[in-house]
Amino acid sequence: MHRPFGSLILPMSMHEKSLAELSTALNNKYISSHELTLAYLDRIEAHRDLNAFVTVDRARALKQAQAADARLKSGQSNVLTGIPIAQKDIFCTDGLPTTCGSRMLANFVAPYDATVIQKFNAAGCVLLGKTNMDEFAMGSSNETSFFGPVHNPWDRRCVPGGSSGGSAAAVAARLAPAATGTDTGGSIRQPAALTGITGLKPSYGRVSRYGMIAFASSLDQGGPMARSAEDAALLLNVMAGFDPRDSTSVDRPVPDYTRTLDESVAGLRIGLPREYFGEGLGTEVGRVIEAALDQYRKLGAKVVEVSLPNSRLAIPCYYVLAPAEASSNLARYDGVRYGYRAPEYADLWEMYAKTRAQGFGAEVKRRIMIGTYALSAGYYDAYYLKAQKLRRLISGDFDRAFEHCDVIMGPTSPTTAFEFGSKTDDPVAMYLSDIYTISVNLAGLPGMSIPAGFDGSRRPIGLQIIGRYFDEARLLNVAHKYQQVTDWHLRVPEGF
Amino acid sequence: MEWETVIGLEVHVQLLTKSKLFSGSSTRFGAEPNTQACAVDIALPGVLPVMNKEAARMAVKFGLAVGATINRRSVFARKNYFYPDLPKGYQISQYELPVVQLGRLVIDVDGERKEIGITRAHLEEDAGKSLHEEFEGLTGIDLNRAGTPLLEIVSEPDMRSAREAVAYLKKLHVLVRYLGICDGNMQEGSFRCDANVSVRPKGQHAFGTRAELKNINSFRFVEKAIEYEIARQIDLIEGGGKVVQETRLYDSVRNETRSMRSKEEAHDYRYFPDPDLLPLQLEAGFIEETAKSLPELPDAKRERFVREYGLTAYDAEVLTGAHEMADYYEAAVGAAPGQSKLTANWVIGDLSGYLNRDNLEVAAAPVTADMLAGLIRRIADNTISGKIAKEIFEAMWGGEGDADAVIEKKGLRQITDGSAIERAIEDIMARNPKQLEQYRCGQEKLFGFFVGQVMKATQGKANPAQVNELLRKKLSGTPA
């Protein structure tokens, strides 16, 4: 094959390219999808110790790549045709295991594709593999996965965050050009922050939840995890849109998120919630956020202080509502129709009890217990209903704050990546990892994390950008402008 | 002590939608197990429910028909419990905000009209079926029924006897079939009833402790189960015991109710709004449009039949008991004008008799409304007698063509020619001098004998009125 720029796109350097660059290379036939996929499969193989993937089916991926190449050849391709994407193992994939990080589903092969997977298939993307995650997306460190924790490529002694830790580590270590995640209380943004990548949780209803295994239905939302805002925009173009199979998806037109990336941010009003800069915030994190805000000031943005007075209620509110929904959502894992079933039992009730005792890990069981309690007769009003009221208050805070600003900024996580085991014995300390992200889910708003610097141990720090309902285009634009003048997002951990 | 019974009914009506309440699977009855259960019905990980709008329309139809409030916004909730035939581990139902609230149904028992309140009617999905018999110690699960739409209709505790309960249930049964929202098939479980029964000393205002009777799947069993339960509760209290709040299962073979679970064992269903479904919002236009599509309801139809066709209340009640029967009647009367009473007799009598005998629906009757009208026209114009008509009806039922064809083929035209009848009479008088003598000596009961002989001689075709008149004259010896 004649390759006019072959020297620029050597297979060995493919992993350094952005999606836009890869797209150009594929569409101009400088590389084939097969070569690109093979290169990534080899990288995944070489870095298996990160434990970022639960399932990789090389033969299947390469076959899909060949189909993509045929499509590229026929001219039926679009922007992402032939690009391999890592999928969080929470999205059901037809014929390939979907485990949700749980023993309960370790043997589960879905007979259908999630809407998100269908959309990537329709775009001609290659399914590179299924990424590791906290069990049923319940965790902030990836330590609750039945398949073992994922290592943070910046520091292998540290967690990558969670629950989308596998996707985050894969993108950070350049084992995949891009990945998907899901975010119920911060599960895209917090691991994105802890691994130095760009992650976007869209507005509730923007991306279909059909085929995305439910944790807490009113909070769950799928979104892109990528190297840059531009890459995230390309992914969101594929993922977003109304789905008649998801009654909570919203029937609004999907803009081309790449079109507005370059719009000026001069005059942009950035709201700084004073509650996000108080007790608990690491000093180094605080300093990095300040520096990022200075950068925005240089770009012509204005920073105004806003207040989210009910922020402190977000964690207790979330830890009633999310477990309540989870306790019901996870009732279907009963050993009757699919998934794990205890090998020995005397009767139906023992089968249920043993199956669920053995099939679920400790954190999942903890949340099922909390949720069951919160919904029980006599406690429902005090917990569930009260939490619903708090949720409206928290949502109202954002409405008022957005009267004074266009986006809200702050830290994504109070700390950088922490060491394995440092919070596993203290669930509440673990839950506090999501203190800045959770209220965004409760309000159904879009939120983003972009890399903004490092701490003294070279662990990444994320800047969170929160937008108005359905204002993803603005978030991506604001993030992109920052990434045009900074290079944090281009930094790669040593050895990758 | 004199006791008063208090009964409230919960009726599960299976809605006649083509697909399930939250998935696209078919709701057809009787398919091979688990062939009508899709990913949503078997609750695979990741699937989501999508509301079937047709089910909402049917619920609204019912609400409008019982003069209820239609809630423009109603909420689906999850009722959580574990059971193998409940794939999600919860049933989607309406709890705090049902689609229909506060309606009423008027029943009639021994000529006394009584209004029974309907507390609410809400949409919910059915569970699958657990099959305990055919699997030798194991349980089979059939999820074909899982997700089938039900309308649960809850009455006020307004009924005071088993007969009132049955009257209410029958009334409801007729209504849902009129509305076309349920096939009413109790054997297949399309129309199921639970009864809340309690007793209290007559005059006492407070309710007694109730028992909930389950598994009563025919009108007859409803009556028997309630009667049994009333007697059980009274015996218990009079014997110094106390009724406990519990769920009891009716055993139709032994005709008794047995405790299934007590209040203490009752589930805590942990209801909460289903976050996968938005509240059901009904636009005013949707409700108006549904109201316009309502058929004439049983009560209105019955009253109109009395008014328009001059029928007795009883005949009108029977004819409007099923809208198919009423439609048949109206079609027949339309084709045999002026014969509303005679037509009613035929529909209630012979037609219903043959339908029952052959276990047929009225729509499948071999004698169509037009054919029956044809027959009635021939009775009315004296072409045939009522007796011959029965013979013709049977022939029509057997597929021998319409009334005129049968009359022609079998030569059944009535003899109305007076001279022909007179000739027959004279012939019989001549052949039976002894009987004639006796009659004329005062044995008047022999008159019937002569009628019989004349009818026999004319193969039943002689006009009976003419035969009577002429016989009287001839037998008494007065000149014709």
Short mmCIF file of C-alpha atoms in Angstrom, two decimals, chain B residues 96-428:
data_model
loop_
_atom_site.label_atom_id
_atom_site.label_comp_id
_atom_site.label_asym_id
_atom_site.label_seq_id
_atom_site.Cartn_x
_atom_site.Cartn_y
_atom_site.Cartn_z
CA GLU B 96 -50.14 6.28 45.74
CA LEU B 97 -51.46 7.85 42.57
CA PRO B 98 -53.62 5.46 40.48
CA VAL B 99 -55.00 6.42 37.08
CA VAL B 100 -58.65 6.02 38.15
CA GLN B 101 -60.19 7.06 41.47
CA LEU B 102 -63.65 7.31 43.02
CA GLY B 103 -66.20 5.74 40.73
CA ARG B 104 -69.39 3.76 41.31
CA LEU B 105 -71.42 0.89 40.00
CA VAL B 106 -75.14 0.36 40.63
CA ILE B 107 -76.24 -3.18 41.35
CA ASP B 108 -79.70 -4.65 41.57
CA VAL B 109 -80.47 -7.43 44.05
CA ASP B 110 -84.08 -8.63 44.33
CA GLY B 111 -85.30 -5.47 42.70
CA GLU B 112 -83.40 -3.24 45.07
CA ARG B 113 -80.87 -0.90 43.59
CA LYS B 114 -77.68 -0.15 45.46
CA GLU B 115 -74.63 1.92 44.66
CA ILE B 116 -71.24 0.29 45.22
CA GLY B 117 -68.29 2.64 45.42
CA ILE B 118 -65.15 2.01 43.44
CA THR B 119 -62.19 3.28 45.42
CA ARG B 120 -59.66 3.09 42.63
CA ALA B 121 -58.51 1.27 39.54
CA HIS B 122 -54.83 1.09 38.79
CA LEU B 123 -52.58 -0.34 36.11
CA GLU B 124 -50.08 -3.02 36.95
CA GLU B 125 -48.20 -5.86 35.32
CA ASP B 126 -48.97 -9.51 35.94
CA ALA B 127 -46.38 -11.99 37.20
CA GLY B 128 -45.47 -15.22 35.41
CA LYS B 129 -46.80 -18.61 36.42
CA SER B 130 -45.20 -21.15 38.73
CA LEU B 131 -46.11 -24.67 37.66
CA HIS B 132 -45.77 -27.04 40.59
CA GLU B 133 -47.43 -30.14 39.20
CA GLU B 134 -45.64 -31.42 36.14
CA PHE B 135 -42.05 -31.37 37.31
CA GLU B 136 -41.78 -34.00 40.05
CA GLY B 137 -40.74 -31.99 43.06
CA LEU B 138 -39.39 -29.11 40.97
CA THR B 139 -41.18 -25.96 39.95
CA GLY B 140 -41.52 -24.86 36.35
CA ILE B 141 -41.63 -21.16 35.52
CA ASP B 142 -43.60 -19.85 32.56
CA LEU B 143 -42.99 -16.16 31.94
CA ASN B 144 -45.43 -15.76 29.05
CA ARG B 145 -47.84 -13.98 31.36
CA ALA B 146 -45.16 -11.85 33.02
CA GLY B 147 -45.81 -8.23 32.15
CA THR B 148 -49.37 -8.71 30.90
CA PRO B 149 -51.36 -5.57 31.69
CA LEU B 150 -53.91 -5.74 34.47
CA LEU B 151 -56.38 -3.20 35.74
CA GLU B 152 -56.94 -3.78 39.43
CA ILE B 153 -60.36 -2.50 40.41
CA VAL B 154 -60.83 -1.99 44.14
CA SER B 155 -64.32 -1.50 45.56
CA GLU B 156 -65.35 0.21 48.75
CA PRO B 157 -66.47 -2.19 51.51
CA ASP B 158 -70.05 -1.48 50.46
CA MET B 159 -71.45 -4.97 49.98
CA ARG B 160 -73.42 -6.63 52.77
CA SER B 161 -73.97 -10.14 51.42
CA ALA B 162 -72.42 -12.72 49.15
CA ARG B 163 -75.27 -12.13 46.72
CA GLU B 164 -74.46 -8.43 46.52
CA ALA B 165 -70.85 -9.31 45.92
CA VAL B 166 -71.80 -11.61 43.07
CA ALA B 167 -74.15 -8.99 41.62
CA TYR B 168 -71.33 -6.42 41.69
CA LEU B 169 -68.90 -8.85 40.14
CA LYS B 170 -71.33 -9.79 37.37
CA LYS B 171 -72.04 -6.16 36.69
CA LEU B 172 -68.34 -5.45 36.42
CA HIS B 173 -67.87 -8.47 34.20
CA VAL B 174 -70.54 -7.27 31.76
CA LEU B 175 -69.10 -3.78 31.80
CA VAL B 176 -65.49 -4.64 30.98
CA ARG B 177 -66.65 -6.82 28.13
CA TYR B 178 -68.89 -4.03 26.80
CA LEU B 179 -65.93 -1.70 26.91
CA GLY B 180 -63.86 -4.22 24.98
CA ILE B 181 -61.04 -3.98 27.53
CA CYS B 182 -61.21 -7.58 28.79
CA ASP B 183 -62.43 -10.89 27.40
CA GLY B 184 -63.83 -11.79 30.82
CA ASN B 185 -62.55 -15.34 30.61
CA MET B 186 -62.43 -16.51 34.21
CA GLN B 187 -61.00 -19.96 33.43
CA GLU B 188 -57.98 -18.43 31.74
CA GLY B 189 -57.66 -15.94 34.58
CA SER B 190 -58.55 -12.85 32.57
CA PHE B 191 -61.00 -11.79 35.29
CA ARG B 192 -59.93 -12.67 38.84
CA CYS B 193 -61.37 -11.75 42.16
CA ASP B 194 -60.10 -11.41 45.74
CA ALA B 195 -62.63 -10.69 48.47
CA ASN B 196 -62.14 -8.86 51.75
CA VAL B 197 -64.68 -10.22 54.19
CA SER B 198 -65.49 -9.23 57.77
CA VAL B 199 -68.46 -9.41 60.10
CA ARG B 200 -69.68 -7.08 62.83
CA PRO B 201 -72.64 -7.05 65.22
CA LYS B 202 -75.57 -5.41 63.49
CA GLY B 203 -75.66 -1.74 64.35
CA GLN B 204 -71.96 -1.48 65.14
CA HIS B 205 -70.22 1.20 63.13
CA ALA B 206 -66.63 0.00 63.26
CA PHE B 207 -65.55 -2.73 60.86
CA GLY B 208 -64.60 -6.15 62.13
CA THR B 209 -61.20 -7.66 61.38
CA ARG B 210 -61.12 -8.79 57.78
CA ALA B 211 -59.77 -11.80 55.98
CA GLU B 212 -58.70 -11.58 52.35
CA LEU B 213 -59.91 -14.50 50.25
CA LYS B 214 -57.82 -15.38 47.25
CA ASN B 215 -58.11 -17.72 44.31
CA ILE B 216 -61.81 -17.51 43.62
CA ASN B 217 -62.27 -17.98 39.91
CA SER B 218 -65.99 -18.28 39.22
CA PHE B 219 -69.14 -16.42 40.23
CA ARG B 220 -70.40 -19.54 41.98
CA PHE B 221 -67.21 -19.91 44.00
CA VAL B 222 -67.27 -16.24 44.99
CA GLU B 223 -70.65 -16.79 46.57
CA LYS B 224 -69.66 -20.07 48.22
CA ALA B 225 -66.29 -18.81 49.47
CA ILE B 226 -67.83 -15.72 51.03
CA GLU B 227 -70.70 -17.70 52.58
CA TYR B 228 -68.20 -20.12 54.06
CA GLU B 229 -66.01 -17.34 55.36
CA ILE B 230 -68.93 -15.45 56.95
CA ALA B 231 -70.02 -18.61 58.76
CA ARG B 232 -66.46 -19.32 59.86
CA GLN B 233 -65.97 -15.85 61.28
CA ILE B 234 -69.31 -15.83 63.11
CA ASP B 235 -68.65 -19.30 64.56
CA LEU B 236 -65.22 -18.17 65.64
CA ILE B 237 -66.42 -15.03 67.40
CA GLU B 238 -69.43 -16.69 68.99
CA GLY B 239 -67.13 -19.43 70.24
CA GLY B 240 -65.09 -16.79 72.05
CA GLY B 241 -62.34 -16.53 69.44
CA LYS B 242 -61.05 -13.62 67.41
CA VAL B 243 -60.73 -13.16 63.68
CA VAL B 244 -57.13 -12.49 62.69
CA GLN B 245 -56.17 -10.37 59.74
CA GLU B 246 -54.81 -12.78 57.19
CA THR B 247 -54.89 -13.97 53.63
CA ARG B 248 -56.96 -17.11 53.10
CA LEU B 249 -57.03 -19.38 50.10
CA TYR B 250 -60.36 -20.73 48.85
CA ASP B 251 -60.36 -24.46 48.11
CA SER B 252 -63.26 -25.09 45.75
CA VAL B 253 -62.96 -28.87 46.02
CA ARG B 254 -63.48 -28.90 49.77
CA ASN B 255 -65.47 -25.68 49.78
CA GLU B 256 -63.46 -24.10 52.56
CA THR B 257 -60.97 -21.30 53.11
CA ARG B 258 -57.53 -21.96 54.56
CA SER B 259 -55.01 -19.60 56.10
CA MET B 260 -52.23 -18.69 53.66
CA ARG B 261 -50.32 -16.07 55.61
CA SER B 262 -51.02 -13.87 58.58
CA LYS B 263 -50.50 -10.15 58.89
CA GLU B 264 -47.22 -10.74 60.71
CA GLU B 265 -45.95 -12.80 57.79
CA ALA B 266 -47.16 -10.19 55.30
CA HIS B 267 -44.49 -8.77 53.04
CA ASP B 268 -43.13 -5.29 53.44
CA TYR B 269 -43.32 -4.43 49.76
CA ARG B 270 -41.13 -1.34 50.06
CA TYR B 271 -43.13 0.59 47.46
CA PHE B 272 -41.36 3.51 45.83
CA PRO B 273 -41.82 5.37 42.55
CA ASP B 274 -40.24 3.47 39.65
CA PRO B 275 -37.30 5.62 38.52
CA ASP B 276 -37.29 3.91 35.11
CA LEU B 277 -40.71 5.32 34.21
CA LEU B 278 -41.87 8.89 34.05
CA PRO B 279 -45.27 9.60 35.64
CA LEU B 280 -48.11 8.72 33.27
CA GLN B 281 -49.40 12.06 31.94
CA LEU B 282 -52.76 12.08 30.19
CA GLU B 283 -53.66 15.02 28.04
CA ALA B 284 -57.20 16.40 28.16
CA GLY B 285 -57.55 15.61 24.45
CA PHE B 286 -56.68 11.98 25.05
CA ILE B 287 -59.37 11.67 27.71
CA GLU B 288 -61.96 13.46 25.55
CA GLU B 289 -61.15 11.29 22.57
CA THR B 290 -61.47 8.19 24.74
CA ALA B 291 -64.80 9.41 26.11
CA LYS B 292 -66.09 9.76 22.54
CA SER B 293 -65.11 6.18 21.80
CA LEU B 294 -67.15 4.76 24.70
CA PRO B 295 -69.90 2.40 23.58
CA GLU B 296 -73.45 2.54 24.99
CA LEU B 297 -73.11 1.11 28.49
CA PRO B 298 -75.19 -1.79 29.87
CA ASP B 299 -77.52 0.28 32.08
CA ALA B 300 -78.30 2.77 29.35
CA LYS B 301 -78.83 0.01 26.86
CA ARG B 302 -81.17 -1.86 29.19
CA GLU B 303 -83.27 1.23 29.81
CA ARG B 304 -83.42 1.96 26.12
CA PHE B 305 -84.57 -1.61 25.37
CA VAL B 306 -87.49 -1.19 27.78
CA ARG B 307 -88.35 2.19 26.33
CA GLU B 308 -87.79 1.55 22.67
CA TYR B 309 -88.87 -2.06 22.32
CA GLY B 310 -91.48 -2.28 25.05
CA LEU B 311 -89.66 -5.17 26.72
CA THR B 312 -90.03 -6.19 30.32
CA ALA B 313 -87.20 -5.19 32.65
CA TYR B 314 -86.26 -8.84 32.90
CA ASP B 315 -86.04 -9.42 29.16
CA ALA B 316 -84.06 -6.21 28.71
CA GLU B 317 -81.66 -7.25 31.46
CA VAL B 318 -81.08 -10.65 29.90
CA LEU B 319 -80.64 -9.28 26.40
CA THR B 320 -78.16 -6.62 27.49
CA GLY B 321 -76.17 -9.02 29.64
CA ALA B 322 -73.60 -9.23 26.88
CA HIS B 323 -73.24 -6.61 24.20
CA GLU B 324 -72.92 -9.29 21.51
CA MET B 325 -76.36 -10.62 22.47
CA ALA B 326 -77.82 -7.13 22.53
CA ASP B 327 -76.34 -6.39 19.13
CA TYR B 328 -77.81 -9.62 17.77
CA TYR B 329 -81.20 -8.74 19.13
CA GLU B 330 -81.16 -5.26 17.66
CA ALA B 331 -80.09 -6.56 14.27
CA ALA B 332 -82.91 -9.11 14.30
CA VAL B 333 -85.54 -6.58 15.39
CA GLY B 334 -84.33 -4.21 12.72
CA ALA B 335 -85.07 -6.87 10.09
CA ALA B 336 -88.39 -7.89 11.62
CA PRO B 337 -90.04 -4.56 12.48
CA GLY B 338 -92.80 -4.55 15.02
CA GLN B 339 -91.83 -7.94 16.41
CA SER B 340 -89.68 -6.84 19.33
CA LYS B 341 -91.38 -9.02 21.93
CA LEU B 342 -91.51 -12.12 19.73
CA THR B 343 -87.87 -11.58 18.76
CA ALA B 344 -86.88 -11.21 22.42
CA ASN B 345 -88.58 -14.52 23.21
CA TRP B 346 -86.71 -16.24 20.43
CA VAL B 347 -83.34 -14.79 21.37
CA ILE B 348 -83.73 -15.51 25.06
CA GLY B 349 -85.33 -18.88 24.45
CA ASP B 350 -84.33 -20.99 21.48
CA LEU B 351 -81.25 -19.09 20.37
CA SER B 352 -79.69 -19.03 23.87
CA GLY B 353 -80.67 -22.65 24.40
CA TYR B 354 -78.93 -23.80 21.22
CA LEU B 355 -75.87 -21.66 21.97
CA ASN B 356 -75.56 -23.21 25.40
CA ARG B 357 -76.12 -26.71 24.08
CA ASP B 358 -73.40 -26.32 21.45
CA ASN B 359 -71.19 -24.12 23.68
CA LEU B 360 -71.04 -21.38 21.05
CA GLU B 361 -70.59 -17.62 21.22
CA VAL B 362 -73.44 -15.66 19.74
CA ALA B 363 -71.14 -14.42 16.99
CA ALA B 364 -70.69 -18.04 15.88
CA ALA B 365 -74.40 -18.88 15.83
CA PRO B 366 -75.33 -20.70 12.58
CA VAL B 367 -78.63 -18.81 12.65
CA THR B 368 -77.73 -15.18 12.06
CA ALA B 369 -79.84 -12.26 13.23
CA ASP B 370 -81.09 -11.85 9.66
CA MET B 371 -82.11 -15.50 9.47
CA LEU B 372 -83.95 -15.30 12.75
CA ALA B 373 -85.74 -12.18 11.55
CA GLY B 374 -86.76 -14.05 8.39
CA LEU B 375 -88.29 -16.75 10.53
CA ILE B 376 -90.10 -14.27 12.71
CA ARG B 377 -91.56 -12.51 9.69
CA ARG B 378 -93.09 -15.82 8.58
CA ILE B 379 -94.61 -16.36 12.02
CA ALA B 380 -95.99 -12.85 11.97
CA ASP B 381 -97.57 -13.16 8.55
CA ASN B 382 -99.10 -16.52 9.47
CA THR B 383 -97.09 -18.46 6.93
CA ILE B 384 -96.09 -20.81 9.72
CA SER B 385 -97.16 -21.57 13.25
CA GLY B 386 -94.94 -21.08 16.28
CA LYS B 387 -94.58 -24.81 16.57
CA ILE B 388 -93.46 -25.30 12.99
CA ALA B 389 -91.12 -22.36 13.52
CA LYS B 390 -89.20 -24.36 16.08
CA GLU B 391 -88.74 -27.12 13.54
CA ILE B 392 -87.54 -24.58 10.99
CA PHE B 393 -85.14 -23.02 13.50
CA GLU B 394 -83.59 -26.39 14.10
CA ALA B 395 -83.20 -26.92 10.38
CA MET B 396 -81.62 -23.49 9.98
CA TRP B 397 -79.25 -24.27 12.85
CA GLY B 398 -78.32 -27.45 11.00
CA GLY B 399 -77.36 -25.44 7.94
CA GLU B 400 -80.38 -26.11 5.75
CA GLY B 401 -80.73 -22.52 4.62
CA ASP B 402 -82.92 -19.60 5.65
CA ALA B 403 -86.53 -19.85 6.83
CA ASP B 404 -88.15 -19.45 3.40
CA ALA B 405 -85.91 -22.11 1.90
CA VAL B 406 -86.74 -24.57 4.67
CA ILE B 407 -90.45 -23.82 4.45
CA GLU B 408 -90.36 -24.37 0.71
CA LYS B 409 -88.25 -27.47 0.79
CA LYS B 410 -90.21 -29.15 3.53
CA GLY B 411 -93.61 -27.86 2.50
CA LEU B 412 -94.25 -26.36 5.90
CA ARG B 413 -96.44 -23.52 4.75
CA GLN B 414 -99.33 -23.17 7.16
CA ILE B 415 -102.78 -24.24 5.96
CA THR B 416 -105.04 -21.23 6.36
CA ASP B 417 -107.59 -22.35 3.80
CA GLY B 418 -110.72 -22.81 5.98
CA SER B 419 -112.35 -25.32 3.65
CA ALA B 420 -109.25 -27.55 3.69
CA ILE B 421 -109.26 -27.51 7.46
CA GLU B 422 -113.00 -28.19 7.52
CA ARG B 423 -112.51 -31.17 5.25
CA ALA B 424 -109.89 -32.55 7.59
CA ILE B 425 -112.19 -32.03 10.58
CA GLU B 426 -115.09 -33.70 8.94
CA ASP B 427 -112.92 -36.63 7.98
CA ILE B 428 -111.74 -37.06 11.57
#
